[in-house]
Short mmCIF file of C-alpha atoms and ligand atoms in Angstrom, two decimals:
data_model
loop_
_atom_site.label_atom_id
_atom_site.label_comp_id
_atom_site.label_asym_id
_atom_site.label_seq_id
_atom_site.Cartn_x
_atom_site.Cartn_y
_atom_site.Cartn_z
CA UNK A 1130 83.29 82.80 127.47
CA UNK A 1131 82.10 83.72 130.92
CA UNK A 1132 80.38 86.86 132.10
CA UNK A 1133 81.04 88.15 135.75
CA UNK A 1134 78.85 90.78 136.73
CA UNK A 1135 80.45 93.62 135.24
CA UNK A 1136 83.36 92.11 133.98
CA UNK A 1137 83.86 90.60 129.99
CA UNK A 1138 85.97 87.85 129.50
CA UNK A 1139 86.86 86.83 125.64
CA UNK A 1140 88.41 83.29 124.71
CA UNK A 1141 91.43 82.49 125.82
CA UNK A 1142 92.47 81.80 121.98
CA UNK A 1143 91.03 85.40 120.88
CA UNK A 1144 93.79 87.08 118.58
CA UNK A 1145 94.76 91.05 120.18
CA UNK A 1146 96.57 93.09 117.09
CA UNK A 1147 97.48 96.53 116.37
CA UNK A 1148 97.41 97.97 113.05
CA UNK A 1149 99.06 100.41 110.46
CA UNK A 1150 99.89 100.25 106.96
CA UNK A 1151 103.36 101.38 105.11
CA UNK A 1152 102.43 104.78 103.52
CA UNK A 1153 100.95 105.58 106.42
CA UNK A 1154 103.93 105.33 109.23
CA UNK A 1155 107.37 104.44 106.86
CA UNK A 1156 108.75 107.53 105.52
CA UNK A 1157 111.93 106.80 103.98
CA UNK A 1158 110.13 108.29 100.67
CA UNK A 1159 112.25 107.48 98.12
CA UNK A 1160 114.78 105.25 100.39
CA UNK A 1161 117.05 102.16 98.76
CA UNK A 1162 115.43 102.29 95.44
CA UNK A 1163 111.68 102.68 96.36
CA UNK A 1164 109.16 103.63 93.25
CA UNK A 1165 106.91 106.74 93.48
CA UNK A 1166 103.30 105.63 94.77
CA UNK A 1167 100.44 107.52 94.19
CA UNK A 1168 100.16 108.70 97.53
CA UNK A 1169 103.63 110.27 96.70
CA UNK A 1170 102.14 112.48 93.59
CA UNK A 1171 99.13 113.16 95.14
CA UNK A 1172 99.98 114.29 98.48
CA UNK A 1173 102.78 116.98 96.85
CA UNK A 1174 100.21 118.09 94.19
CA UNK A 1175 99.40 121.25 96.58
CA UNK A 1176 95.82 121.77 97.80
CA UNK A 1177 95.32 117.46 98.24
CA UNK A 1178 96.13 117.28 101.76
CA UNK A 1179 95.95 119.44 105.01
CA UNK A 1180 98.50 121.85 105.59
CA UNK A 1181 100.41 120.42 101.92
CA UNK A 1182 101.34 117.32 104.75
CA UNK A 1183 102.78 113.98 103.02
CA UNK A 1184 103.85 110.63 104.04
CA UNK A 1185 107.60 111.28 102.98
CA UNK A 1186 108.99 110.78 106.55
CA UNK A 1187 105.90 110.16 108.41
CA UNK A 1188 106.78 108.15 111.74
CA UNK A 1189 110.16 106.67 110.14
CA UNK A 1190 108.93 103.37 110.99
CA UNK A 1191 111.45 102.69 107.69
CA UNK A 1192 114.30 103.41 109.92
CA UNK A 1193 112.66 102.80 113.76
CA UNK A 1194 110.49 99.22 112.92
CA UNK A 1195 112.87 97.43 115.46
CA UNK A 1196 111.69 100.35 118.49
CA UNK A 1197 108.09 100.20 116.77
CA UNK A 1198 107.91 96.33 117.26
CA UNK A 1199 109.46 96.58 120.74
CA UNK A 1200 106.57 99.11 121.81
CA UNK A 1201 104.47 96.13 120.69
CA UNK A 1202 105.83 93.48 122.75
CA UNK A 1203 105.77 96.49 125.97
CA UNK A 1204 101.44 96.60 125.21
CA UNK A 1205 101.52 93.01 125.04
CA UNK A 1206 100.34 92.95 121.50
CA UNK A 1207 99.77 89.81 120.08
CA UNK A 1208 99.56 89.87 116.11
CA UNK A 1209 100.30 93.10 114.37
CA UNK A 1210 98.75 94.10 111.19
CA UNK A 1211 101.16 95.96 108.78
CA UNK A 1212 101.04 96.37 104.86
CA UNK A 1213 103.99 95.86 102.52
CA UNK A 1214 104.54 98.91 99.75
CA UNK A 1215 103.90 97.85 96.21
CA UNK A 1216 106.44 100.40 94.95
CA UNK A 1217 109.15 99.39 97.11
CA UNK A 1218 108.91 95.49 95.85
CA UNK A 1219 108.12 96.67 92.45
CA UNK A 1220 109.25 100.16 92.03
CA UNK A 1221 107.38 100.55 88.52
CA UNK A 1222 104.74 97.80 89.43
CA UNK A 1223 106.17 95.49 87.39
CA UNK A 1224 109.42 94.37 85.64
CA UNK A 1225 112.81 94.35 87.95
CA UNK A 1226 112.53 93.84 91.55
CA UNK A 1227 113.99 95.52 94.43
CA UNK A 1228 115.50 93.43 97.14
CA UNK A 1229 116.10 95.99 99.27
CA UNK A 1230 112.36 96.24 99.80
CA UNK A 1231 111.31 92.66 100.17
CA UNK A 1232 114.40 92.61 102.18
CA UNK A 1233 112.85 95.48 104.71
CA UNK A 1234 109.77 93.32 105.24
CA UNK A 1235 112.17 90.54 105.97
CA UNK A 1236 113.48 91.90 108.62
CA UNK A 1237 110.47 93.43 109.89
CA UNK A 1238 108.85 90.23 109.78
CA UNK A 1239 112.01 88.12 111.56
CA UNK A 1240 111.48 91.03 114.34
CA UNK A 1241 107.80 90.40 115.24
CA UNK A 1242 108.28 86.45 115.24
CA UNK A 1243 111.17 86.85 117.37
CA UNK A 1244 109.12 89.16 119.84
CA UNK A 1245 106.24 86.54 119.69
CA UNK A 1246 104.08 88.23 117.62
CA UNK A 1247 102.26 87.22 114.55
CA UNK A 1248 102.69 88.83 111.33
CA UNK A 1249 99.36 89.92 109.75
CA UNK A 1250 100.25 91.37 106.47
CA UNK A 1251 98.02 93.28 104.05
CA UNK A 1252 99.39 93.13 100.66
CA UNK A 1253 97.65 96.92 99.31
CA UNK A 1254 96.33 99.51 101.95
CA UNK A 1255 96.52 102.19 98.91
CA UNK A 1256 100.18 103.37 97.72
CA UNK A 1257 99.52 101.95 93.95
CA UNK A 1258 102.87 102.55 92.37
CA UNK A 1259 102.45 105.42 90.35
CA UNK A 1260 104.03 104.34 87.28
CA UNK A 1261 100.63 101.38 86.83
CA UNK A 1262 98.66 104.61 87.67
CA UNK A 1263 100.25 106.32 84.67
CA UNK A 1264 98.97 103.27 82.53
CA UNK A 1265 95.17 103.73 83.72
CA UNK A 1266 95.42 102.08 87.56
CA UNK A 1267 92.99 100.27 88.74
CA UNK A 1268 90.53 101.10 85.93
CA UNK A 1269 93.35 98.98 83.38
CA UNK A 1270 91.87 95.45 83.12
CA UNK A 1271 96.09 94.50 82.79
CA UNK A 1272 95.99 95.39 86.94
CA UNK A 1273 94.54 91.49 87.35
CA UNK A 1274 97.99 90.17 86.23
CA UNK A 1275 99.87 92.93 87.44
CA UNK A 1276 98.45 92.66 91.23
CA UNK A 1277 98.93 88.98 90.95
CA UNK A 1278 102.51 88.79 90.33
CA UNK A 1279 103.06 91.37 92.96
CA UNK A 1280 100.83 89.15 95.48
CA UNK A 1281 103.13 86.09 93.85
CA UNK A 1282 106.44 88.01 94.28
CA UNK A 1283 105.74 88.83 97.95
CA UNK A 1284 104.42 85.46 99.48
CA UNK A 1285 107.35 83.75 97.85
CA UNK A 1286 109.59 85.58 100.05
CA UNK A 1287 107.48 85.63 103.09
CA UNK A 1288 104.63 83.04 102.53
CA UNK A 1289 106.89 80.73 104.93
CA UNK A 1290 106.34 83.04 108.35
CA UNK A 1291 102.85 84.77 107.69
CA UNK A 1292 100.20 84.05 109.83
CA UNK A 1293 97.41 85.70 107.85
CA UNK A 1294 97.23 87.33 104.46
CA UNK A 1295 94.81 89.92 103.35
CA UNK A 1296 95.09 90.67 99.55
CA UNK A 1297 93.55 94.37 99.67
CA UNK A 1298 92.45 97.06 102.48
CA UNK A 1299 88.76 98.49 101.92
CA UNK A 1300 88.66 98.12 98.02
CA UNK A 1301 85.01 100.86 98.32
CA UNK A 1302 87.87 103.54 99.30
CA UNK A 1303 90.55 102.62 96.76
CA UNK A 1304 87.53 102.84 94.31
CA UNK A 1305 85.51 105.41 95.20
CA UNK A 1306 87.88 107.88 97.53
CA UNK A 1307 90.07 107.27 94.72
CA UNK A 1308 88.16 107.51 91.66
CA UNK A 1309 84.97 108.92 91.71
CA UNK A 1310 84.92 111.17 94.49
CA UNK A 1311 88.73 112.39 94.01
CA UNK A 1312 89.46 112.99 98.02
CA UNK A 1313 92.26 110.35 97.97
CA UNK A 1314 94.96 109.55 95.44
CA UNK A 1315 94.47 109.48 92.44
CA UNK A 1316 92.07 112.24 92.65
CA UNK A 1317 89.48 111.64 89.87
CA UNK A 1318 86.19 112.04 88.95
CA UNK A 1319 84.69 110.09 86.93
CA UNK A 1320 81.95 107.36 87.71
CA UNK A 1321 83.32 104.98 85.08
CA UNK A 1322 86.67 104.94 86.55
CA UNK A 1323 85.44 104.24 90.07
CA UNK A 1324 83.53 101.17 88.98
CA UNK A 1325 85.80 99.66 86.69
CA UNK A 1326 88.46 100.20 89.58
CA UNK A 1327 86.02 98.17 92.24
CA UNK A 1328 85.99 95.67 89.66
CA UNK A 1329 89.53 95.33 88.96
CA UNK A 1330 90.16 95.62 92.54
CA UNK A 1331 87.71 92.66 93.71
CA UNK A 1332 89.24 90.28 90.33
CA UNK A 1333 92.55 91.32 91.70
CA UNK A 1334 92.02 90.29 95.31
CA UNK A 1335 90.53 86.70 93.73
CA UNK A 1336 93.26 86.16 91.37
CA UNK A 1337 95.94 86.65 93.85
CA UNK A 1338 94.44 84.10 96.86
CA UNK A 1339 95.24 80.76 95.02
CA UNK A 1340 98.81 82.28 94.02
CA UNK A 1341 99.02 82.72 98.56
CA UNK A 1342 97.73 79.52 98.85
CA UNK A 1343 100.21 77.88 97.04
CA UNK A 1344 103.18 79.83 98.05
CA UNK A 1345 102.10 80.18 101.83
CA UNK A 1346 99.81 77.06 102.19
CA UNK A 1347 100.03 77.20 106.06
CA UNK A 1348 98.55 80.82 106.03
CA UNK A 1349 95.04 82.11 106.40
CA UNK A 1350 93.35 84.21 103.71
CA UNK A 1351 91.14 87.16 103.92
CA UNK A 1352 90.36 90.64 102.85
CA UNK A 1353 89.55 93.91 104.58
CA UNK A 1354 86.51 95.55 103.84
CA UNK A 1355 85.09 98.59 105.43
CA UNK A 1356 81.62 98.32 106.48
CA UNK A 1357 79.66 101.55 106.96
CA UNK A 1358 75.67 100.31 107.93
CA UNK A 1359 73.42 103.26 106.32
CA UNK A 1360 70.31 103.25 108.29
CA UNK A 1361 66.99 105.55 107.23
CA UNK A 1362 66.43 108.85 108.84
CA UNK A 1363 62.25 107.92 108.89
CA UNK A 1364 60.77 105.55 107.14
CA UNK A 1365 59.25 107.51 104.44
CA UNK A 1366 60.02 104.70 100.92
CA UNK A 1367 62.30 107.65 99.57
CA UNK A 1368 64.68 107.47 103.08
CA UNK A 1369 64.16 103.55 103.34
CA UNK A 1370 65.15 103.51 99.25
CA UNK A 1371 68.12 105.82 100.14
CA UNK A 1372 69.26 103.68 102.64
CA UNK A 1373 69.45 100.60 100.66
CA UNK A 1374 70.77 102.11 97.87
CA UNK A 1375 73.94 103.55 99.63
CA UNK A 1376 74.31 100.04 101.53
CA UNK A 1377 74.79 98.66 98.73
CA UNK A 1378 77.31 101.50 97.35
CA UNK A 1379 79.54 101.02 100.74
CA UNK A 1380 78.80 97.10 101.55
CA UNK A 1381 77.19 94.88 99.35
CA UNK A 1382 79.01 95.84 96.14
CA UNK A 1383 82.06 94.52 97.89
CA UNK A 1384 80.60 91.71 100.38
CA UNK A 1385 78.78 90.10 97.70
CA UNK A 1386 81.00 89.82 94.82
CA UNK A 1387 83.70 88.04 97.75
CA UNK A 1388 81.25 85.96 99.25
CA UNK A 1389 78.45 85.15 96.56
CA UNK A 1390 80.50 86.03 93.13
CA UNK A 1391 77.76 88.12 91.97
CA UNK A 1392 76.99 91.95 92.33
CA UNK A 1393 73.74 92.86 93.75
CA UNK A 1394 70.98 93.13 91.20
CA UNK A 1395 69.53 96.25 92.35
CA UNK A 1396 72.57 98.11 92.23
CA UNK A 1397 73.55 96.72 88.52
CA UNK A 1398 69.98 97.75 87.53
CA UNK A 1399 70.98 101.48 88.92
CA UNK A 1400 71.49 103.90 85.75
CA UNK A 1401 74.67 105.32 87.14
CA UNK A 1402 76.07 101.92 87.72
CA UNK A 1403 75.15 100.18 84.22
CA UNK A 1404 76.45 103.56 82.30
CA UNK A 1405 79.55 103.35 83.71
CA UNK A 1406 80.19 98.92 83.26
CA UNK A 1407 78.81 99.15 80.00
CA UNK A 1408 81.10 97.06 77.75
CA UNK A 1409 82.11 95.02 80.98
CA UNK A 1410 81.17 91.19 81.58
CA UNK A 1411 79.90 91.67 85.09
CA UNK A 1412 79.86 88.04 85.32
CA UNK A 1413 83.87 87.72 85.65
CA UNK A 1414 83.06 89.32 88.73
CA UNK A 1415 82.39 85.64 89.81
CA UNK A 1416 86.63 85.54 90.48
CA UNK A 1417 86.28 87.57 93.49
CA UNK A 1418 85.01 84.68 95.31
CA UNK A 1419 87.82 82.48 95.20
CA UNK A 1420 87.80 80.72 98.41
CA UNK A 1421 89.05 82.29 101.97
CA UNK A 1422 89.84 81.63 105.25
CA UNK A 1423 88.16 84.60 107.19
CA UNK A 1424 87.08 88.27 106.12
CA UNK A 1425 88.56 91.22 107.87
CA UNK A 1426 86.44 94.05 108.99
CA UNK A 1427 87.27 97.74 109.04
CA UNK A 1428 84.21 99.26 111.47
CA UNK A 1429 84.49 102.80 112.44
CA UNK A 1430 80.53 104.55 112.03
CA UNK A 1431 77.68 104.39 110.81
CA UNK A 1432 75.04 106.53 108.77
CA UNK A 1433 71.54 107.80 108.98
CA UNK A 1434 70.53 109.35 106.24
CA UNK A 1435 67.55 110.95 104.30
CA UNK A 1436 66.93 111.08 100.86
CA UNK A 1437 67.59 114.41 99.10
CA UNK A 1438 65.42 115.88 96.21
CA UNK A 1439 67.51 118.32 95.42
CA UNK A 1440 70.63 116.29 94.99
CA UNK A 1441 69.29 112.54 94.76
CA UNK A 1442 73.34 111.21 94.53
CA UNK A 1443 74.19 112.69 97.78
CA UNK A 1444 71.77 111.95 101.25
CA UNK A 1445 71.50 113.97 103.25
CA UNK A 1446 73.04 113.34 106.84
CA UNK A 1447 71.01 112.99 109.49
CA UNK A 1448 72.96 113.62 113.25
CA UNK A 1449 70.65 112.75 115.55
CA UNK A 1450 70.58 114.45 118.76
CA UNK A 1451 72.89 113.97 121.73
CA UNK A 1452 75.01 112.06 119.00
CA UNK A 1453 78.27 111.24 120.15
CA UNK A 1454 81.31 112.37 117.57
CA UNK A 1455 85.26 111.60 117.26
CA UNK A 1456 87.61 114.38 115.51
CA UNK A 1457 86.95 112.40 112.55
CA UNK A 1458 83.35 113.89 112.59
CA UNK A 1459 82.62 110.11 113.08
CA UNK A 1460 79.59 108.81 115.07
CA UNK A 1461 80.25 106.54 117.90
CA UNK A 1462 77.55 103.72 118.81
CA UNK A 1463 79.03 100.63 119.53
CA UNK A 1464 75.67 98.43 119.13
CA UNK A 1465 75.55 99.23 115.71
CA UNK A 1466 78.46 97.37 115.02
CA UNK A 1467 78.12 94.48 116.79
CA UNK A 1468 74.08 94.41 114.48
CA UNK A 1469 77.02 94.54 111.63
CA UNK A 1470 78.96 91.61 113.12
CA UNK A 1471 75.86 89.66 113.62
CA UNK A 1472 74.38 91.03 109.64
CA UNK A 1473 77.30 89.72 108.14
CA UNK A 1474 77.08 86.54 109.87
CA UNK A 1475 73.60 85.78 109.11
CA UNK A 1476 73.96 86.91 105.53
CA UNK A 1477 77.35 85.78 104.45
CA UNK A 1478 78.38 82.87 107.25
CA UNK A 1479 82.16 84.06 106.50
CA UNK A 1480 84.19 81.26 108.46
CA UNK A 1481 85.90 83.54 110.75
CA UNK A 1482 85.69 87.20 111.16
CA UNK A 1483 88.42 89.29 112.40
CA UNK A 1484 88.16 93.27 113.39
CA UNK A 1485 91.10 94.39 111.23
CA UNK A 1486 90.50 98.07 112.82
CA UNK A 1487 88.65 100.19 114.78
CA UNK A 1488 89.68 103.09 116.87
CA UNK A 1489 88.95 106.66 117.03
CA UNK A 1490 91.05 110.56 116.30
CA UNK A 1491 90.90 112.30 119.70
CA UNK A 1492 92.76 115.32 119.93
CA UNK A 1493 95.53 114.49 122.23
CA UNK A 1494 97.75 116.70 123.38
CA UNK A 1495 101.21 115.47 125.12
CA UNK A 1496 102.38 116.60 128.51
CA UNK A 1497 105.12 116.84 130.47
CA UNK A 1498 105.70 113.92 132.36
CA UNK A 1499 105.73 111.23 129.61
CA UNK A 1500 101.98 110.14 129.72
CA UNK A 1501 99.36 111.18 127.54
CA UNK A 1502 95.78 111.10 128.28
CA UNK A 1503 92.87 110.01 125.89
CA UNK A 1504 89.97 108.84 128.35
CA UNK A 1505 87.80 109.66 125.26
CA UNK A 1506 89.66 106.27 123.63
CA UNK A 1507 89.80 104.56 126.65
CA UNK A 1508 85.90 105.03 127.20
CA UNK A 1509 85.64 104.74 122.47
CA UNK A 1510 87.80 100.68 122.97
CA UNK A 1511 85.11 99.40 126.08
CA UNK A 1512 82.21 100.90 124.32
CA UNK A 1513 83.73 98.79 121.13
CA UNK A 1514 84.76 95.97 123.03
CA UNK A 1515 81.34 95.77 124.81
CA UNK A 1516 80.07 94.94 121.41
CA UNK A 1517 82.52 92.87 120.09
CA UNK A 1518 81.97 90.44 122.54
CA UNK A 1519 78.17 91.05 121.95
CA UNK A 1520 78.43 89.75 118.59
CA UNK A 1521 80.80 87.08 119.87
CA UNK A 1522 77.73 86.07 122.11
CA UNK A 1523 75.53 86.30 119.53
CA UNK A 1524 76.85 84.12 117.75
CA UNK A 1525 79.40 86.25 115.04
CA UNK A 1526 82.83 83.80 113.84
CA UNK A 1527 84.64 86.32 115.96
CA UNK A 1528 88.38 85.72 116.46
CA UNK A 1529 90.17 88.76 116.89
CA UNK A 1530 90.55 92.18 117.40
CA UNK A 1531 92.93 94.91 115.86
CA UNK A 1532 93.12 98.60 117.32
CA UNK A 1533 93.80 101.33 114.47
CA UNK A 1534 96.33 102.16 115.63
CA UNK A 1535 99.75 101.23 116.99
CA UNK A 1536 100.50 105.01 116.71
CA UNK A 1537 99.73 108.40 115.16
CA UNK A 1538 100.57 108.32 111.47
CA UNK A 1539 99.68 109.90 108.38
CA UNK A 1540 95.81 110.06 107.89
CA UNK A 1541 95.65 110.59 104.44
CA UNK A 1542 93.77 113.43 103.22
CA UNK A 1543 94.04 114.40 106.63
CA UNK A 1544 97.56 114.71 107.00
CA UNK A 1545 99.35 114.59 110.56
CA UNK A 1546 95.85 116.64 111.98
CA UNK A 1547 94.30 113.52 113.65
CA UNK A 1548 95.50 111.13 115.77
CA UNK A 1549 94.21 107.49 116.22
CA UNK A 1550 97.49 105.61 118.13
CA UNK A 1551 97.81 104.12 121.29
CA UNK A 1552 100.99 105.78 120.75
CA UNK A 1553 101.58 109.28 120.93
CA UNK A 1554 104.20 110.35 117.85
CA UNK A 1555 106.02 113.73 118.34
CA UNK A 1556 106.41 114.33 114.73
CA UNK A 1557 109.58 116.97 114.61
CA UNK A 1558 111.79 114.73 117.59
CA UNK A 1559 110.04 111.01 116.36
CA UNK A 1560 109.36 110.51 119.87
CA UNK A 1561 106.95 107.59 120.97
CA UNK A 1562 105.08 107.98 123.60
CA UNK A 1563 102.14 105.46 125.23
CA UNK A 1564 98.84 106.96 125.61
CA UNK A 1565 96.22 105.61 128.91
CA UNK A 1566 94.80 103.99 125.90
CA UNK A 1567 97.92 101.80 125.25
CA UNK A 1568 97.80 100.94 129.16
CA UNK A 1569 94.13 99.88 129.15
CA UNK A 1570 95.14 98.02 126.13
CA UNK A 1571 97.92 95.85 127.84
CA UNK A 1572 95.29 95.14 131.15
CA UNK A 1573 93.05 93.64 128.33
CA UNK A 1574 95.12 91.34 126.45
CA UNK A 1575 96.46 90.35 130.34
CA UNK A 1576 93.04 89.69 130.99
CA UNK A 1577 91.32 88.75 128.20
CA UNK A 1578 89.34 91.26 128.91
CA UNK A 1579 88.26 94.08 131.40
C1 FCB B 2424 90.64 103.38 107.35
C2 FCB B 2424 91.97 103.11 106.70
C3 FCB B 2424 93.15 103.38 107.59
C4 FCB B 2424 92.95 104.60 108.45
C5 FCB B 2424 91.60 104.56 109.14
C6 FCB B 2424 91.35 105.73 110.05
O1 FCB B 2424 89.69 103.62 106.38
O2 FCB B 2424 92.04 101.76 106.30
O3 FCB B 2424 94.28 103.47 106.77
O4 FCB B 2424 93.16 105.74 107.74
O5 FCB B 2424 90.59 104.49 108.19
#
């Protein structure tokens, strides 16, 4: 791993990805027999999502994957991250499968190995089939089994030509987006929910990887977690105490259950916490830490915040000045994640650590002339780079990198309003278009670097 003056240079053998997930770019709603999801109820309960927006057609990667994979192979893209749709496997979760779903990610799968790329597939990145939602979700103990067979289902058909499973996409926002803070679908509140839904979700993730080992026993295995470091506005005890506290609610809940099979003590010794598991063996947690092959991070900010008297539940956040901000509202600092690289490292000693995404909303705008520029992304991926190959330096299990993402999409609660791609999607013509980002993007997977 040299260093010119001025110049990085990465490993010849580090991994360059793009990512989406299905609800997010498929569309084709309801198409050859797929099951509602609860992205589906949600998003056309009016009032969820901006501007009433829903994933029903979304980019139409459904219909367009073979054009989708073929702007890969034009960036250069080497492994592409993508997330198979419970409900169009399983249209009511369980019972009769759908073939013409499993025979979609065929396809799609046969496409990227025949354009040299590798298929990284995510097996939930949120569209719970709605009918297992009717029966309690996540917070139904049943959703162990019910997840497994899905994860069992799946890797059957594909296990032979996956490079690299990854049982669930940031569990904290399935759980707590979805559950206790009601912003994403399902849209409750209710603090006893949202834990026994982490739970589920983190016994669910650890009884489907020996199921992937055995049915794809060449593949790697990992999860996606989002890390979000919390750092204290001052360090008054009540700030520092805030701090740790809310680390623990975004990161350790989830890191430590997968890597140590235990949840932190401080957090089970939180009133909130032990209210809502009461009745639950937090010891079973000890199944999330089946044994995997790398962990997959999600890194997009980080907080500073300061404890609030008035409202003890909710810090108070802290933007400190000449703060840097995407359309997200997200703060950009680089360094911080490569300290969250080199954190988890030193804390956990995963094997191997990939960046499953990172990337930024700008507000692009398309003009004539077929090229859009986003300098603020092209400045957001060296800043991000810079540090990835910090905490390679350092000493993190680095071994790739995935951009979120391939192209504009659906962003959830968001809608269509913010755009992370590399590719520029005219929603009402479907038109793809490659932003300066995606051209940086190809010189640094040329060059290992830039
Ligand atoms: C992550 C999600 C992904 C996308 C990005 C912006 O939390 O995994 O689907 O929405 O945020």
């Amino acid at each position: 791993m040299a260093q010119e003056k001025g110049k990085i240079t990465f490993p010849a053998d580090f991994l360059w990805g793009t990512a989406t997930s299905s609800y997010q770019i498929e569309g084709g709603a309801l198409s050859d027999g797929r099951g509602e999801c609860i992205w589906t109820r949600f998003s056309h309960t009016p009032g969820k999502t901006k501007n009433g927006d829903t994933g029903d057609v979304a980019c139409d990667h459904y219909q367009r994957y073979r054009q989708d994979v073929a702007l890969m192979r034009d960036i250069g893209v080497q492994a592409y991250r993508y997330s198979i749709s419970w409900p169009r496997i399983l249209p009511q979760g369980t019972g009769a499968l759908n073939e013409a779903g499993l025979d979609f990610y065929d396809r799609l799968t046969d496409e990227l190995l025949h354009n040299d790329i590798q298929p990284y597939v995510t097996l939930y990145h949120w569209d719970l089939p709605q009918a297992l939602e009717d029966q309690g979700g996540w917070a139904n103990p049943a959703i162990v089994d019910w997840f497994a067979h899905y994860a069992d289902v799946v890797s059957q058909r594909l296990g032979d030509r996956v490079t690299a499973w990854m049982t669930l996409n940031e569990p904290w926002c399935s759980a707590m987006l979805g559950y206790l803070l009601g912003i994403h679908a399902p849209g409750m509140r209710d603090p006893r929910r949202a834990y026994l839904a982490a739970h589920y979700l983190l016994r669910a993730h650890g009884a489907a990887v020996p199921l992937l080992r055995r049915n794809s026993p060449q593949s790697r295995l990992g999860i996606a977690l989002n890390l979000i470091p919390q750092y204290p506005a001052s360090d008054k005890p009540e700030d520092v105490r805030t701090a740790r506290y809310f680390d623990g609610f975004f990161n350790r809940w989830y890191l430590d259950p997968v890597f140590k099979g235990v949840y932190p003590e401080d957090m089970l010794a939180d009133g909130m916490i032990s209210a809502a598991l009461q009745g639950v063996d937090v010891s079973t947690i000890r199944q999330a830490a089946a044994p995997i092959d790398f962990l997959g991070i999600n890194y997009y900010t980080h907080n500073t915040i300061a404890y609030d008297p008035e409202n003890p539940q909710q810090p108070r956040q802290v933007r400190p000045a000449g703060a840097r901000f995407t359309e997200m509202g997200w703060e950009i600092n680089g360094q911080e994640m490569a300290n969250t690289l080199l954190r988890v490292q030193r804390e956990y000693a995963p094997k191997a650590m990939y960046i499953t995404e990172n990337g930024a909303a700008f507000a692009d705008v398309a003009a004539n002339g077929g090229m859009v520029e986003d300098p603020q992304r092209v400045d957001f991926l060296k800043e991000y780079l810079t540090a990835t190959h910090a905490a390679l330096r350092g000493g993190a299990a680095l071994k790739g990198y995935f951009v979120w993402s391939l192209m504009d999409n659906f962003e959830w609660g968001e809608g269509y309003s913010k755009r992370f791609g590399l590719v520029y999607v005219d929603y009402p013509t479907q038109q793809r278009t490659l932003k300066r980002s995606a051209h940086f993007y190809r010189e640094v997977i040329r060059a290992s670097g830039f």
